[in-house]
Amino acid sequence: MNENLPPCPACSGAYTYEMGALLVCPECGHEWSPASDGAAEEAKVIKDSVGNVLADGDTVTVVKSLKVKGSPTGIKAGTKVRNIRLVDGVDGHDIDCKVEGFGNMQLKSSVVKKV
């Protein structure tokens, strides 16, 4: 085994091996190109629920009602959210925004639609 191969970016497994032009992790099955270590993160495209590409500063509409922890009412479908910011959030929450009446929060791109 080659000692200078990087660990798996998905599970941090140390047993990666080369298969053609790709590196493969036998523990989780993740395959990646060794040349795309940092470039893949910058080229990540975030799309809304209907497939439109989102960008920082866009205005989106919530497509389904969302429950908000600690609030008796949630965010209703059709609520407009202005000036979003795309982030690398936790559990798929990739939009950082301020929702009127609720304050700062993170949303998933799968529950919004670009206006």
mmCIF file of N, CA and C in Angstrom:
data_model
loop_
_atom_site.group_PDB
_atom_site.id
_atom_site.type_symbol
_atom_site.label_atom_id
_atom_site.label_comp_id
_atom_site.label_asym_id
_atom_site.label_seq_id
_atom_site.Cartn_x
_atom_site.Cartn_y
_atom_site.Cartn_z
ATOM 1 N N MET A 1 0.842 -1.179 0.000
ATOM 2 C CA MET A 1 0.000 0.000 0.000
ATOM 3 C C MET A 1 0.887 1.241 0.000
ATOM 4 N N ASN A 2 0.442 2.254 -0.718
ATOM 5 C CA ASN A 2 1.207 3.500 -0.822
ATOM 6 C C ASN A 2 0.945 4.353 0.413
ATOM 7 N N GLU A 3 1.987 4.742 1.131
ATOM 8 C CA GLU A 3 1.870 5.486 2.379
ATOM 9 C C GLU A 3 1.495 6.960 2.183
ATOM 10 N N ASN A 4 1.688 7.526 0.989
ATOM 11 C CA ASN A 4 1.465 8.959 0.810
ATOM 12 C C ASN A 4 0.107 9.306 0.198
ATOM 13 N N LEU A 5 -0.841 8.386 0.168
ATOM 14 C CA LEU A 5 -2.183 8.701 -0.317
ATOM 15 C C LEU A 5 -2.961 9.410 0.790
ATOM 16 N N PRO A 6 -3.778 10.403 0.428
ATOM 17 C CA PRO A 6 -4.536 11.143 1.459
ATOM 18 C C PRO A 6 -5.669 10.289 2.020
ATOM 19 N N PRO A 7 -6.131 10.588 3.227
ATOM 20 C CA PRO A 7 -7.281 9.865 3.780
ATOM 21 C C PRO A 7 -8.559 10.257 3.040
ATOM 22 N N CYS A 8 -9.574 9.460 3.206
ATOM 23 C CA CYS A 8 -10.859 9.701 2.550
ATOM 24 C C CYS A 8 -11.480 11.005 3.061
ATOM 25 N N PRO A 9 -11.918 11.910 2.175
ATOM 26 C CA PRO A 9 -12.541 13.159 2.625
ATOM 27 C C PRO A 9 -13.944 12.949 3.198
ATOM 28 N N ALA A 10 -14.572 11.810 2.900
ATOM 29 C CA ALA A 10 -15.922 11.566 3.399
ATOM 30 C C ALA A 10 -15.929 10.961 4.803
ATOM 31 N N CYS A 11 -15.056 9.968 5.034
ATOM 32 C CA CYS A 11 -15.092 9.275 6.329
ATOM 33 C C CYS A 11 -13.749 9.288 7.053
ATOM 34 N N SER A 12 -12.725 9.888 6.466
ATOM 35 C CA SER A 12 -11.369 9.967 7.024
ATOM 36 C C SER A 12 -10.691 8.604 7.143
ATOM 37 N N GLY A 13 -11.134 7.660 6.349
ATOM 38 C CA GLY A 13 -10.520 6.332 6.349
ATOM 39 C C GLY A 13 -9.102 6.385 5.793
ATOM 40 N N ALA A 14 -8.208 5.588 6.381
ATOM 41 C CA ALA A 14 -6.793 5.627 6.018
ATOM 42 C C ALA A 14 -6.426 4.619 4.937
ATOM 43 N N TYR A 15 -7.352 3.771 4.503
ATOM 44 C CA TYR A 15 -7.022 2.691 3.579
ATOM 45 C C TYR A 15 -7.382 3.006 2.132
ATOM 46 N N THR A 16 -7.149 4.222 1.696
ATOM 47 C CA THR A 16 -7.469 4.599 0.317
ATOM 48 C C THR A 16 -6.514 3.935 -0.658
ATOM 49 N N TYR A 17 -6.996 3.716 -1.884
ATOM 50 C CA TYR A 17 -6.160 3.138 -2.924
ATOM 51 C C TYR A 17 -6.515 3.778 -4.257
ATOM 52 N N GLU A 18 -5.604 3.630 -5.224
ATOM 53 C CA GLU A 18 -5.806 4.199 -6.550
ATOM 54 C C GLU A 18 -6.516 3.188 -7.442
ATOM 55 N N MET A 19 -7.465 3.699 -8.240
ATOM 56 C CA MET A 19 -8.141 2.883 -9.241
ATOM 57 C C MET A 19 -8.241 3.732 -10.502
ATOM 58 N N GLY A 20 -7.281 3.577 -11.379
ATOM 59 C CA GLY A 20 -7.208 4.424 -12.561
ATOM 60 C C GLY A 20 -6.830 5.838 -12.157
ATOM 61 N N ALA A 21 -7.663 6.822 -12.541
ATOM 62 C CA ALA A 21 -7.380 8.221 -12.211
ATOM 63 C C ALA A 21 -8.041 8.645 -10.899
ATOM 64 N N LEU A 22 -8.780 7.734 -10.258
ATOM 65 C CA LEU A 22 -9.502 8.073 -9.040
ATOM 66 C C LEU A 22 -8.854 7.452 -7.813
ATOM 67 N N LEU A 23 -9.153 8.035 -6.658
ATOM 68 C CA LEU A 23 -8.814 7.429 -5.380
ATOM 69 C C LEU A 23 -10.106 6.867 -4.802
ATOM 70 N N VAL A 24 -10.027 5.699 -4.149
ATOM 71 C CA VAL A 24 -11.207 5.009 -3.654
ATOM 72 C C VAL A 24 -11.019 4.659 -2.185
ATOM 73 N N CYS A 25 -12.078 4.793 -1.413
ATOM 74 C CA CYS A 25 -12.070 4.399 -0.002
ATOM 75 C C CYS A 25 -12.840 3.083 0.116
ATOM 76 N N PRO A 26 -12.196 2.002 0.551
ATOM 77 C CA PRO A 26 -12.902 0.725 0.676
ATOM 78 C C PRO A 26 -13.868 0.694 1.862
ATOM 79 N N GLU A 27 -13.714 1.607 2.807
ATOM 80 C CA GLU A 27 -14.569 1.606 3.993
ATOM 81 C C GLU A 27 -15.961 2.167 3.703
ATOM 82 N N CYS A 28 -16.029 3.284 2.939
ATOM 83 C CA CYS A 28 -17.339 3.888 2.675
ATOM 84 C C CYS A 28 -17.707 3.873 1.191
ATOM 85 N N GLY A 29 -16.757 3.519 0.315
ATOM 86 C CA GLY A 29 -17.036 3.455 -1.115
ATOM 87 C C GLY A 29 -16.926 4.782 -1.835
ATOM 88 N N HIS A 30 -16.478 5.839 -1.170
ATOM 89 C CA HIS A 30 -16.357 7.167 -1.778
ATOM 90 C C HIS A 30 -15.231 7.163 -2.798
ATOM 91 N N GLU A 31 -15.477 7.767 -3.961
ATOM 92 C CA GLU A 31 -14.468 7.906 -5.013
ATOM 93 C C GLU A 31 -14.257 9.384 -5.282
ATOM 94 N N TRP A 32 -13.009 9.794 -5.474
ATOM 95 C CA TRP A 32 -12.716 11.189 -5.765
ATOM 96 C C TRP A 32 -11.448 11.298 -6.568
ATOM 97 N N SER A 33 -11.293 12.428 -7.225
ATOM 98 C CA SER A 33 -10.106 12.704 -8.019
ATOM 99 C C SER A 33 -9.076 13.371 -7.118
ATOM 100 N N PRO A 34 -7.823 12.923 -7.142
ATOM 101 C CA PRO A 34 -6.820 13.526 -6.265
ATOM 102 C C PRO A 34 -6.545 14.989 -6.587
ATOM 103 N N ALA A 35 -6.819 15.441 -7.802
ATOM 104 C CA ALA A 35 -6.566 16.830 -8.184
ATOM 105 C C ALA A 35 -7.659 17.765 -7.681
ATOM 106 N N SER A 36 -8.796 17.237 -7.239
ATOM 107 C CA SER A 36 -9.934 18.087 -6.859
ATOM 108 C C SER A 36 -10.079 18.243 -5.358
ATOM 109 N N ASP A 37 -8.993 18.232 -4.611
ATOM 110 C CA ASP A 37 -9.081 18.344 -3.158
ATOM 111 C C ASP A 37 -9.785 19.617 -2.722
ATOM 112 N N GLY A 38 -9.297 20.801 -3.080
ATOM 113 C CA GLY A 38 -9.913 22.059 -2.664
ATOM 114 C C GLY A 38 -10.794 22.660 -3.741
ATOM 115 N N ALA A 39 -10.603 22.292 -4.987
ATOM 116 C CA ALA A 39 -11.360 22.887 -6.085
ATOM 117 C C ALA A 39 -12.817 22.465 -6.067
ATOM 118 N N ALA A 40 -13.127 21.269 -5.575
ATOM 119 C CA ALA A 40 -14.509 20.799 -5.567
ATOM 120 C C ALA A 40 -15.357 21.614 -4.595
ATOM 121 N N GLU A 41 -14.783 22.061 -3.502
ATOM 122 C CA GLU A 41 -15.535 22.841 -2.527
ATOM 123 C C GLU A 41 -15.926 24.204 -3.100
ATOM 124 N N GLU A 42 -15.054 24.828 -3.867
ATOM 125 C CA GLU A 42 -15.337 26.146 -4.412
ATOM 126 C C GLU A 42 -16.300 26.085 -5.585
ATOM 127 N N ALA A 43 -16.334 24.960 -6.296
ATOM 128 C CA ALA A 43 -17.181 24.836 -7.467
ATOM 129 C C ALA A 43 -18.546 24.249 -7.124
ATOM 130 N N LYS A 44 -18.865 24.095 -5.850
ATOM 131 C CA LYS A 44 -20.124 23.512 -5.427
ATOM 132 C C LYS A 44 -21.280 24.422 -5.825
ATOM 133 N N VAL A 45 -22.265 23.844 -6.503
ATOM 134 C CA VAL A 45 -23.424 24.596 -6.964
ATOM 135 C C VAL A 45 -24.609 24.215 -6.086
ATOM 136 N N ILE A 46 -25.297 25.203 -5.552
ATOM 137 C CA ILE A 46 -26.465 24.960 -4.710
ATOM 138 C C ILE A 46 -27.710 25.340 -5.509
ATOM 139 N N LYS A 47 -28.660 24.389 -5.588
ATOM 140 C CA LYS A 47 -29.886 24.603 -6.353
ATOM 141 C C LYS A 47 -31.088 24.579 -5.431
ATOM 142 N N ASP A 48 -32.152 25.293 -5.847
ATOM 143 C CA ASP A 48 -33.379 25.314 -5.057
ATOM 144 C C ASP A 48 -34.227 24.078 -5.348
ATOM 145 N N SER A 49 -35.458 24.053 -4.854
ATOM 146 C CA SER A 49 -36.308 22.868 -4.971
ATOM 147 C C SER A 49 -36.721 22.540 -6.403
ATOM 148 N N VAL A 50 -36.658 23.509 -7.306
ATOM 149 C CA VAL A 50 -37.029 23.254 -8.699
ATOM 150 C C VAL A 50 -35.829 23.247 -9.641
ATOM 151 N N GLY A 51 -34.620 23.372 -9.114
ATOM 152 C CA GLY A 51 -33.420 23.248 -9.925
ATOM 153 C C GLY A 51 -32.762 24.538 -10.338
ATOM 154 N N ASN A 52 -33.254 25.689 -9.895
ATOM 155 C CA ASN A 52 -32.612 26.966 -10.209
ATOM 156 C C ASN A 52 -31.345 27.115 -9.366
ATOM 157 N N VAL A 53 -30.283 27.635 -9.965
ATOM 158 C CA VAL A 53 -29.028 27.842 -9.252
ATOM 159 C C VAL A 53 -29.159 29.068 -8.354
ATOM 160 N N LEU A 54 -28.773 28.914 -7.078
ATOM 161 C CA LEU A 54 -28.854 30.010 -6.119
ATOM 162 C C LEU A 54 -27.513 30.706 -5.984
ATOM 163 N N ALA A 55 -27.554 31.995 -5.642
ATOM 164 C CA ALA A 55 -26.344 32.786 -5.431
ATOM 165 C C ALA A 55 -26.564 33.688 -4.215
ATOM 166 N N ASP A 56 -25.469 34.187 -3.661
ATOM 167 C CA ASP A 56 -25.561 35.109 -2.528
ATOM 168 C C ASP A 56 -26.362 36.341 -2.936
ATOM 169 N N GLY A 57 -27.255 36.797 -2.059
ATOM 170 C CA GLY A 57 -28.047 37.989 -2.317
ATOM 171 C C GLY A 57 -29.374 37.732 -2.995
ATOM 172 N N ASP A 58 -29.668 36.491 -3.370
ATOM 173 C CA ASP A 58 -30.937 36.179 -4.025
ATOM 174 C C ASP A 58 -32.101 36.315 -3.057
ATOM 175 N N THR A 59 -33.301 36.443 -3.631
ATOM 176 C CA THR A 59 -34.534 36.413 -2.865
ATOM 177 C C THR A 59 -35.219 35.092 -3.164
ATOM 178 N N VAL A 60 -35.659 34.381 -2.118
ATOM 179 C CA VAL A 60 -36.302 33.082 -2.285
ATOM 180 C C VAL A 60 -37.630 33.074 -1.555
ATOM 181 N N THR A 61 -38.479 32.106 -1.902
ATOM 182 C CA THR A 61 -39.763 31.899 -1.257
ATOM 183 C C THR A 61 -39.770 30.501 -0.656
ATOM 184 N N VAL A 62 -40.265 30.378 0.565
ATOM 185 C CA VAL A 62 -40.382 29.074 1.213
ATOM 186 C C VAL A 62 -41.533 28.329 0.550
ATOM 187 N N VAL A 63 -41.306 27.065 0.119
ATOM 188 C CA VAL A 63 -42.320 26.335 -0.638
ATOM 189 C C VAL A 63 -43.212 25.452 0.223
ATOM 190 N N LYS A 64 -42.809 25.172 1.459
ATOM 191 C CA LYS A 64 -43.671 24.395 2.348
ATOM 192 C C LYS A 64 -43.547 24.935 3.765
ATOM 193 N N SER A 65 -44.596 24.767 4.536
ATOM 194 C CA SER A 65 -44.594 25.265 5.916
ATOM 195 C C SER A 65 -43.535 24.534 6.732
ATOM 196 N N LEU A 66 -42.824 25.306 7.568
ATOM 197 C CA LEU A 66 -41.737 24.749 8.365
ATOM 198 C C LEU A 66 -42.015 24.973 9.841
ATOM 199 N N LYS A 67 -41.757 23.951 10.642
ATOM 200 C CA LYS A 67 -41.880 24.096 12.093
ATOM 201 C C LYS A 67 -40.612 24.746 12.609
ATOM 202 N N VAL A 68 -40.766 25.654 13.571
ATOM 203 C CA VAL A 68 -39.618 26.328 14.180
ATOM 204 C C VAL A 68 -39.620 25.991 15.658
ATOM 205 N N LYS A 69 -38.527 25.422 16.119
ATOM 206 C CA LYS A 69 -38.425 25.031 17.525
ATOM 207 C C LYS A 69 -38.542 26.264 18.421
ATOM 208 N N GLY A 70 -39.411 26.180 19.419
ATOM 209 C CA GLY A 70 -39.590 27.280 20.355
ATOM 210 C C GLY A 70 -40.605 28.311 19.916
ATOM 211 N N SER A 71 -41.258 28.091 18.799
ATOM 212 C CA SER A 71 -42.242 29.047 18.301
ATOM 213 C C SER A 71 -43.590 28.349 18.145
ATOM 214 N N PRO A 72 -44.676 28.968 18.609
ATOM 215 C CA PRO A 72 -45.985 28.324 18.463
ATOM 216 C C PRO A 72 -46.430 28.234 16.998
ATOM 217 N N THR A 73 -45.974 29.171 16.184
ATOM 218 C CA THR A 73 -46.277 29.124 14.757
ATOM 219 C C THR A 73 -44.975 28.937 14.005
ATOM 220 N N GLY A 74 -45.052 28.324 12.882
ATOM 221 C CA GLY A 74 -43.850 28.118 12.072
ATOM 222 C C GLY A 74 -43.785 29.117 10.943
ATOM 223 N N ILE A 75 -42.884 28.849 10.016
ATOM 224 C CA ILE A 75 -42.753 29.681 8.818
ATOM 225 C C ILE A 75 -43.743 29.147 7.797
ATOM 226 N N LYS A 76 -44.648 29.982 7.340
ATOM 227 C CA LYS A 76 -45.676 29.558 6.401
ATOM 228 C C LYS A 76 -45.128 29.471 4.987
ATOM 229 N N ALA A 77 -45.711 28.597 4.191
ATOM 230 C CA ALA A 77 -45.357 28.492 2.786
ATOM 231 C C ALA A 77 -45.672 29.819 2.104
ATOM 232 N N GLY A 78 -44.783 30.280 1.248
ATOM 233 C CA GLY A 78 -44.974 31.540 0.554
ATOM 234 C C GLY A 78 -44.245 32.705 1.189
ATOM 235 N N THR A 79 -43.598 32.484 2.336
ATOM 236 C CA THR A 79 -42.845 33.546 2.997
ATOM 237 C C THR A 79 -41.619 33.899 2.169
ATOM 238 N N LYS A 80 -41.446 35.189 1.881
ATOM 239 C CA LYS A 80 -40.279 35.645 1.117
ATOM 240 C C LYS A 80 -39.106 35.877 2.052
ATOM 241 N N VAL A 81 -37.941 35.425 1.620
ATOM 242 C CA VAL A 81 -36.704 35.627 2.366
ATOM 243 C C VAL A 81 -35.754 36.357 1.427
ATOM 244 N N ARG A 82 -35.315 37.548 1.830
ATOM 245 C CA ARG A 82 -34.458 38.374 0.982
ATOM 246 C C ARG A 82 -33.001 38.275 1.412
ATOM 247 N N ASN A 83 -32.118 38.494 0.451
ATOM 248 C CA ASN A 83 -30.686 38.614 0.700
ATOM 249 C C ASN A 83 -30.105 37.381 1.414
ATOM 250 N N ILE A 84 -30.241 36.214 0.770
ATOM 251 C CA ILE A 84 -29.707 34.993 1.361
ATOM 252 C C ILE A 84 -28.194 34.942 1.209
ATOM 253 N N ARG A 85 -27.569 34.105 2.019
ATOM 254 C CA ARG A 85 -26.131 33.882 1.945
ATOM 255 C C ARG A 85 -25.902 32.377 1.932
ATOM 256 N N LEU A 86 -25.145 31.871 0.967
ATOM 257 C CA LEU A 86 -24.874 30.442 0.861
ATOM 258 C C LEU A 86 -23.708 30.079 1.762
ATOM 259 N N VAL A 87 -23.893 29.037 2.576
ATOM 260 C CA VAL A 87 -22.885 28.610 3.541
ATOM 261 C C VAL A 87 -22.771 27.090 3.512
ATOM 262 N N ASP A 88 -21.750 26.580 4.184
ATOM 263 C CA ASP A 88 -21.593 25.145 4.398
ATOM 264 C C ASP A 88 -22.135 24.848 5.782
ATOM 265 N N GLY A 89 -23.429 24.598 5.873
ATOM 266 C CA GLY A 89 -24.064 24.430 7.170
ATOM 267 C C GLY A 89 -24.076 22.996 7.649
ATOM 268 N N VAL A 90 -24.789 22.770 8.737
ATOM 269 C CA VAL A 90 -24.896 21.458 9.349
ATOM 270 C C VAL A 90 -26.166 20.767 8.862
ATOM 271 N N ASP A 91 -26.094 19.479 8.604
ATOM 272 C CA ASP A 91 -27.241 18.662 8.189
ATOM 273 C C ASP A 91 -27.937 19.175 6.934
ATOM 274 N N GLY A 92 -27.205 19.679 5.974
ATOM 275 C CA GLY A 92 -27.799 20.127 4.724
ATOM 276 C C GLY A 92 -28.368 21.528 4.736
ATOM 277 N N HIS A 93 -28.244 22.239 5.833
ATOM 278 C CA HIS A 93 -28.710 23.621 5.896
ATOM 279 C C HIS A 93 -27.654 24.493 5.220
ATOM 280 N N ASP A 94 -27.919 24.879 3.977
ATOM 281 C CA ASP A 94 -26.905 25.590 3.203
ATOM 282 C C ASP A 94 -27.264 27.035 2.879
ATOM 283 N N ILE A 95 -28.325 27.558 3.485
ATOM 284 C CA ILE A 95 -28.709 28.958 3.294
ATOM 285 C C ILE A 95 -28.760 29.631 4.656
ATOM 286 N N ASP A 96 -28.023 30.724 4.795
ATOM 287 C CA ASP A 96 -28.051 31.531 6.007
ATOM 288 C C ASP A 96 -28.862 32.782 5.672
ATOM 289 N N CYS A 97 -29.870 33.093 6.477
ATOM 290 C CA CYS A 97 -30.754 34.209 6.131
ATOM 291 C C CYS A 97 -31.409 34.784 7.387
ATOM 292 N N LYS A 98 -32.143 35.853 7.183
ATOM 293 C CA LYS A 98 -32.931 36.463 8.250
ATOM 294 C C LYS A 98 -34.386 36.427 7.801
ATOM 295 N N VAL A 99 -35.200 35.682 8.532
ATOM 296 C CA VAL A 99 -36.619 35.559 8.209
ATOM 297 C C VAL A 99 -37.379 36.553 9.068
ATOM 298 N N GLU A 100 -38.186 37.386 8.428
ATOM 299 C CA GLU A 100 -38.928 38.416 9.149
ATOM 300 C C GLU A 100 -39.872 37.773 10.161
ATOM 301 N N GLY A 101 -39.784 38.210 11.401
ATOM 302 C CA GLY A 101 -40.607 37.664 12.458
ATOM 303 C C GLY A 101 -39.950 36.528 13.227
ATOM 304 N N PHE A 102 -38.859 35.980 12.696
ATOM 305 C CA PHE A 102 -38.179 34.864 13.349
ATOM 306 C C PHE A 102 -36.707 35.150 13.628
ATOM 307 N N GLY A 103 -36.078 36.031 12.851
ATOM 308 C CA GLY A 103 -34.674 36.355 13.048
ATOM 309 C C GLY A 103 -33.751 35.522 12.178
ATOM 310 N N ASN A 104 -32.483 35.466 12.583
ATOM 311 C CA ASN A 104 -31.478 34.737 11.810
ATOM 312 C C ASN A 104 -31.680 33.239 11.949
ATOM 313 N N MET A 105 -31.558 32.532 10.827
ATOM 314 C CA MET A 105 -31.659 31.077 10.837
ATOM 315 C C MET A 105 -31.062 30.508 9.564
ATOM 316 N N GLN A 106 -30.917 29.197 9.553
ATOM 317 C CA GLN A 106 -30.414 28.504 8.379
ATOM 318 C C GLN A 106 -31.528 27.640 7.811
ATOM 319 N N LEU A 107 -31.617 27.622 6.482
ATOM 320 C CA LEU A 107 -32.625 26.832 5.782
ATOM 321 C C LEU A 107 -31.949 25.865 4.830
ATOM 322 N N LYS A 108 -32.666 24.843 4.442
ATOM 323 C CA LYS A 108 -32.183 23.923 3.413
ATOM 324 C C LYS A 108 -32.636 24.444 2.056
ATOM 325 N N SER A 109 -31.799 24.272 1.056
ATOM 326 C CA SER A 109 -32.142 24.755 -0.275
ATOM 327 C C SER A 109 -33.303 23.954 -0.874
ATOM 328 N N SER A 110 -33.596 22.772 -0.346
ATOM 329 C CA SER A 110 -34.678 21.945 -0.873
ATOM 330 C C SER A 110 -36.059 22.445 -0.468
ATOM 331 N N VAL A 111 -36.143 23.445 0.416
ATOM 332 C CA VAL A 111 -37.457 23.958 0.841
ATOM 333 C C VAL A 111 -37.694 25.382 0.368
ATOM 334 N N VAL A 112 -36.859 25.881 -0.542
ATOM 335 C CA VAL A 112 -37.046 27.238 -1.065
ATOM 336 C C VAL A 112 -37.080 27.226 -2.580
ATOM 337 N N LYS A 113 -37.633 28.298 -3.137
ATOM 338 C CA LYS A 113 -37.697 28.481 -4.591
ATOM 339 C C LYS A 113 -37.247 29.897 -4.899
ATOM 340 N N LYS A 114 -36.375 30.041 -5.890
ATOM 341 C CA LYS A 114 -35.874 31.354 -6.279
ATOM 342 C C LYS A 114 -36.987 32.187 -6.890
ATOM 343 N N VAL A 115 -37.030 33.480 -6.532
ATOM 344 C CA VAL A 115 -38.065 34.379 -7.045
ATOM 345 C C VAL A 115 -37.590 34.999 -8.331
#
